[in-house]
Coordinates of N, CA, C and O in Angstrom, one line a residue:
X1 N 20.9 -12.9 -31.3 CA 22.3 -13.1 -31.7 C 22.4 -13.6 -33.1 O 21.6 -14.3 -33.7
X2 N 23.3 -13.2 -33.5 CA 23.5 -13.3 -35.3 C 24.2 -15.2 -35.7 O 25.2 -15.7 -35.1
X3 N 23.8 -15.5 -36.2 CA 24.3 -16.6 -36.6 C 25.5 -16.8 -37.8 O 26.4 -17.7 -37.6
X4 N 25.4 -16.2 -38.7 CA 26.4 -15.4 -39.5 C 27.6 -14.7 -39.0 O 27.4 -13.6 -38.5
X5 N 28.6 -15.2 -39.1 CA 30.3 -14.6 -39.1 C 29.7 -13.2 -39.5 O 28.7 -13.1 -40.3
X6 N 30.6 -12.1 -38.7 CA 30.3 -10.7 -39.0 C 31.3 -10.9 -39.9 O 30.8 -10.8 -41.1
X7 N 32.7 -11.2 -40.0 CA 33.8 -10.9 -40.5 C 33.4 -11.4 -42.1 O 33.4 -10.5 -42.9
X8 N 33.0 -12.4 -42.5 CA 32.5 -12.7 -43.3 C 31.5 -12.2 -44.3 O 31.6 -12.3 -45.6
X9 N 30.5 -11.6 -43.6 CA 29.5 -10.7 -44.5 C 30.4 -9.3 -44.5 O 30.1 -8.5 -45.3
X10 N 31.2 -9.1 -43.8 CA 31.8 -7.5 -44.1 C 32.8 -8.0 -45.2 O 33.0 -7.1 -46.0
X11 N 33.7 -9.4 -45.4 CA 34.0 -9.7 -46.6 C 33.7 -9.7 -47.6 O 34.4 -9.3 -48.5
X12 N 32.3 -10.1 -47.7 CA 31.7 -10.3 -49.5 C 31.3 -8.4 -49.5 O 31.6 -7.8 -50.4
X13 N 30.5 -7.6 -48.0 CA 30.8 -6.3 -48.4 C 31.8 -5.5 -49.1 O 31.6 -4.9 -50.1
X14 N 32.8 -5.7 -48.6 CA 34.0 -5.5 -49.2 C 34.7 -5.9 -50.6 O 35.2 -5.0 -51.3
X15 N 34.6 -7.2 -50.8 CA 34.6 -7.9 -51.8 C 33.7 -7.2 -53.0 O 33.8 -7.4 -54.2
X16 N 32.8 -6.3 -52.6 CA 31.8 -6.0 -53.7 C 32.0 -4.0 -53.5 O 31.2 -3.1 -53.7
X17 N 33.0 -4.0 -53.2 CA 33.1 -2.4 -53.4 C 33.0 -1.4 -52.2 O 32.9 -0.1 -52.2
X18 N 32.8 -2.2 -51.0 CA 33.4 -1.2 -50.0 C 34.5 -0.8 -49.5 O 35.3 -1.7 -49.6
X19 N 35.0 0.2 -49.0 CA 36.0 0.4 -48.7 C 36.1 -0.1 -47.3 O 37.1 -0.8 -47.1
X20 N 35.4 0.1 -46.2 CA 35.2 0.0 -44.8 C 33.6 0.0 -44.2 O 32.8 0.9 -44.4
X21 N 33.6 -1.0 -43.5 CA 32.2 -0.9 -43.1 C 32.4 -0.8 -41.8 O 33.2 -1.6 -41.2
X22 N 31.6 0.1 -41.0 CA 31.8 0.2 -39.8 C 30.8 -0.7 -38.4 O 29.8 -1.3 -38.8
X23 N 31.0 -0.8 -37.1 CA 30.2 -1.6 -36.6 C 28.7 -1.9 -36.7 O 28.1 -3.0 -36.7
X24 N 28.2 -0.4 -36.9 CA 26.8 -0.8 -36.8 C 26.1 -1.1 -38.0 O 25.0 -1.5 -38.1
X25 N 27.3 -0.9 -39.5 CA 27.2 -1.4 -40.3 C 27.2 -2.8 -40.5 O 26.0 -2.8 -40.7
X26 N 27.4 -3.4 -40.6 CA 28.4 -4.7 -40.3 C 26.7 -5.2 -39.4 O 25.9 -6.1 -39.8
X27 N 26.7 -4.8 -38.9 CA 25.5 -5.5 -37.9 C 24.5 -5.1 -38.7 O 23.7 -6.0 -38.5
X28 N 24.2 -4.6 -39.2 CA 22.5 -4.2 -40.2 C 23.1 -5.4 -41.3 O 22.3 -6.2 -41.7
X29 N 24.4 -5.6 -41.8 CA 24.6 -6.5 -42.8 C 24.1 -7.9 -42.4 O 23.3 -8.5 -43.1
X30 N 24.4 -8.2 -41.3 CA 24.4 -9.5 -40.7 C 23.0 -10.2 -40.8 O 22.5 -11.2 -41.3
X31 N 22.5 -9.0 -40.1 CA 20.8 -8.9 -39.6 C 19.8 -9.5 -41.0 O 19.1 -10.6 -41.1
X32 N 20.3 -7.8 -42.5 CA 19.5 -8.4 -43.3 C 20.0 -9.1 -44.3 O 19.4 -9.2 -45.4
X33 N 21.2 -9.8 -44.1 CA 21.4 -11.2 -45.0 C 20.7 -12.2 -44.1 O 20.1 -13.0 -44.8
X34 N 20.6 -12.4 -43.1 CA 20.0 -13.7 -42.1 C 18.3 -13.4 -43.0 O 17.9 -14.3 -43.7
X35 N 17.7 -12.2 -42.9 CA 16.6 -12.4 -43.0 C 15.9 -12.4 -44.6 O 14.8 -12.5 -45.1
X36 N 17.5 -12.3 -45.3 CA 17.2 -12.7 -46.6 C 17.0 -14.2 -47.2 O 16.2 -14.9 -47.8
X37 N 18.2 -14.4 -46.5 CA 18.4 -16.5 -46.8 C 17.4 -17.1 -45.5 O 17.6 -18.3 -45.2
X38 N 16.4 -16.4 -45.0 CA 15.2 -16.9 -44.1 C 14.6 -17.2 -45.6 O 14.9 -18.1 -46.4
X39 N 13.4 -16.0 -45.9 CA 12.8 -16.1 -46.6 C 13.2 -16.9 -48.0 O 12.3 -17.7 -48.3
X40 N 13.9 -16.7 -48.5 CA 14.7 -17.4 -49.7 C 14.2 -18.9 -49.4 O 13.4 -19.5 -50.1
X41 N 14.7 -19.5 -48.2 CA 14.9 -21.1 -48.0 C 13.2 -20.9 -47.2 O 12.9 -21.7 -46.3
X42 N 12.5 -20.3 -47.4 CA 10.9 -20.6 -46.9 C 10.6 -20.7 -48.4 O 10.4 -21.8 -48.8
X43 N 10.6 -19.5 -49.4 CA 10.0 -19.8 -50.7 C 10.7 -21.5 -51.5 O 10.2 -22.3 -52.3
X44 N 12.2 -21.3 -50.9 CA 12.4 -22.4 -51.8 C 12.0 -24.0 -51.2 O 12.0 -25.0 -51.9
X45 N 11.5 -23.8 -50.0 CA 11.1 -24.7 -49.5 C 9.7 -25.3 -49.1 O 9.3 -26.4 -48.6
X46 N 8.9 -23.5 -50.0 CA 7.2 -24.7 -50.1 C 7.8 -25.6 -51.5 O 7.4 -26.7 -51.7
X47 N 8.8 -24.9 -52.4 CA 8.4 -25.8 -53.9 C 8.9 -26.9 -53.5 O 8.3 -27.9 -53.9
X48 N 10.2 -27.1 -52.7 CA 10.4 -28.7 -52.7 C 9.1 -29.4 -52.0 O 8.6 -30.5 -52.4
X49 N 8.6 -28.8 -51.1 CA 7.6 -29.8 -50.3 C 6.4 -30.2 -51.3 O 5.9 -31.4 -51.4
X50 N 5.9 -29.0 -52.2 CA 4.8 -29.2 -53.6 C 5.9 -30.4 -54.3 O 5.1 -31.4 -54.7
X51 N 6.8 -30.7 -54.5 CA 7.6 -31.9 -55.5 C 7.8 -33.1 -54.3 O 8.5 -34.0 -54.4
X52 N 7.1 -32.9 -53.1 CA 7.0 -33.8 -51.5 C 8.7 -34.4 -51.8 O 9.1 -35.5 -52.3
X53 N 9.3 -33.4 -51.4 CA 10.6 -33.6 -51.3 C 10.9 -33.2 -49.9 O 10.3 -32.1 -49.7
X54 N 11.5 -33.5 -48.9 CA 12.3 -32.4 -47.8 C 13.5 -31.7 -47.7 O 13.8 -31.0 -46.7
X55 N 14.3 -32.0 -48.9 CA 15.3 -31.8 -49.5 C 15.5 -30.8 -50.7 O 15.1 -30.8 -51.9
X56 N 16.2 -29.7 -49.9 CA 16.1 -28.5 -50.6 C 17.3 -28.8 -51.5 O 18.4 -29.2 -51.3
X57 N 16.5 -28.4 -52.9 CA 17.9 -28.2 -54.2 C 18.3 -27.4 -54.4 O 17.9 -26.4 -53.9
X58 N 19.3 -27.4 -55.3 CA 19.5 -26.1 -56.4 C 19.0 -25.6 -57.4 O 19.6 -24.7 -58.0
X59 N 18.1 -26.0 -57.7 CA 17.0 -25.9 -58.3 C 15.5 -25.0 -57.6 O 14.9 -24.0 -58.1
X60 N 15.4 -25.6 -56.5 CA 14.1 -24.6 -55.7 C 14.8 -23.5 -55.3 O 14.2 -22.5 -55.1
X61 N 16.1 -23.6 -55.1 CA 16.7 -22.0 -54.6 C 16.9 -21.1 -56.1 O 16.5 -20.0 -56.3
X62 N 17.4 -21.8 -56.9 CA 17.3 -20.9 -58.1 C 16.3 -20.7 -59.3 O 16.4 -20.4 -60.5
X63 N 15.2 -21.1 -58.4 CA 13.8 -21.1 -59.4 C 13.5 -19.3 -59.5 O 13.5 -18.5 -58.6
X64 N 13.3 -19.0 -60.6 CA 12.9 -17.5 -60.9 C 11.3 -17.6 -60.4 O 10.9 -16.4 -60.2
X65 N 10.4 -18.5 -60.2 CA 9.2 -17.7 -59.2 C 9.7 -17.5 -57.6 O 9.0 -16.8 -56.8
X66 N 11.0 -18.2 -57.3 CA 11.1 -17.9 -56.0 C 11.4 -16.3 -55.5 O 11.1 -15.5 -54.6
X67 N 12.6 -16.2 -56.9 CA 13.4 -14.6 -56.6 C 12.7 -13.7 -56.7 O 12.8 -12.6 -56.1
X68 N 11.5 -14.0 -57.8 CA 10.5 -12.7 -58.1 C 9.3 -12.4 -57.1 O 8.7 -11.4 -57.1
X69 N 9.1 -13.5 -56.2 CA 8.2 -13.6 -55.0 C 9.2 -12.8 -54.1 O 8.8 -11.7 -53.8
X70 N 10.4 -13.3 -53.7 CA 11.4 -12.5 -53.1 C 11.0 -11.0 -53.3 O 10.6 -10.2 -52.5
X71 N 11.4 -10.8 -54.9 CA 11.6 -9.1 -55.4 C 10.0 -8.5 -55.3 O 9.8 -7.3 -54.9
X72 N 9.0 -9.1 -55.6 CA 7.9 -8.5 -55.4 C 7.7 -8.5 -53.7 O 8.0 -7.3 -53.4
X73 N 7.5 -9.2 -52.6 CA 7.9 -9.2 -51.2 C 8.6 -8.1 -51.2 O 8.2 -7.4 -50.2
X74 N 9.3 -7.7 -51.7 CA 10.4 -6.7 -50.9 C 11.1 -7.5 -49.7 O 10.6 -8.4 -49.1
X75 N 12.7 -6.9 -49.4 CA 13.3 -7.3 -48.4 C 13.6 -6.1 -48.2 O 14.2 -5.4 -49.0
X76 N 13.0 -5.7 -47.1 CA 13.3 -4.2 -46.9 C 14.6 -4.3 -45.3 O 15.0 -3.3 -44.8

């Protein structure tokens, strides 16, 4: 079960140039945003533990080795 508001990710869909997204659309949205902000908050979360922090910043989320680990990974 999706933890993510459908209505919501079909928002920022929308918000970014769709016209309509349909259900099973909407549900692949849900699916691979959850399994983007998984990975994201794993990479950003060895660097705080390497700084022995447990407290994730804005800083380890917006670190560029995290997104290019991301982009090299693929989020397929």
């Amino acid at each position: 079960m999706a933890e993510l508001p459908i209505a919501a990710v079909v928002r920022i869909a929308k918000n970014n140039g769709a016209d309509r997204v349909g259900v099973d659309g909407s549900a692949i949205l849900v699916a691979k945003t959850e399994e983007y902000l998984g990975k994201l908050v794993k990479e950003a979360n060895k660097l705080a533990t390497h700084a022995g922090r447990k407290t994730l910043k804005a800083g380890d989320i917006e670190d560029e080795k995290t997104c290019i680990r991301l982009f090299i990974v693929g989020i397929q």
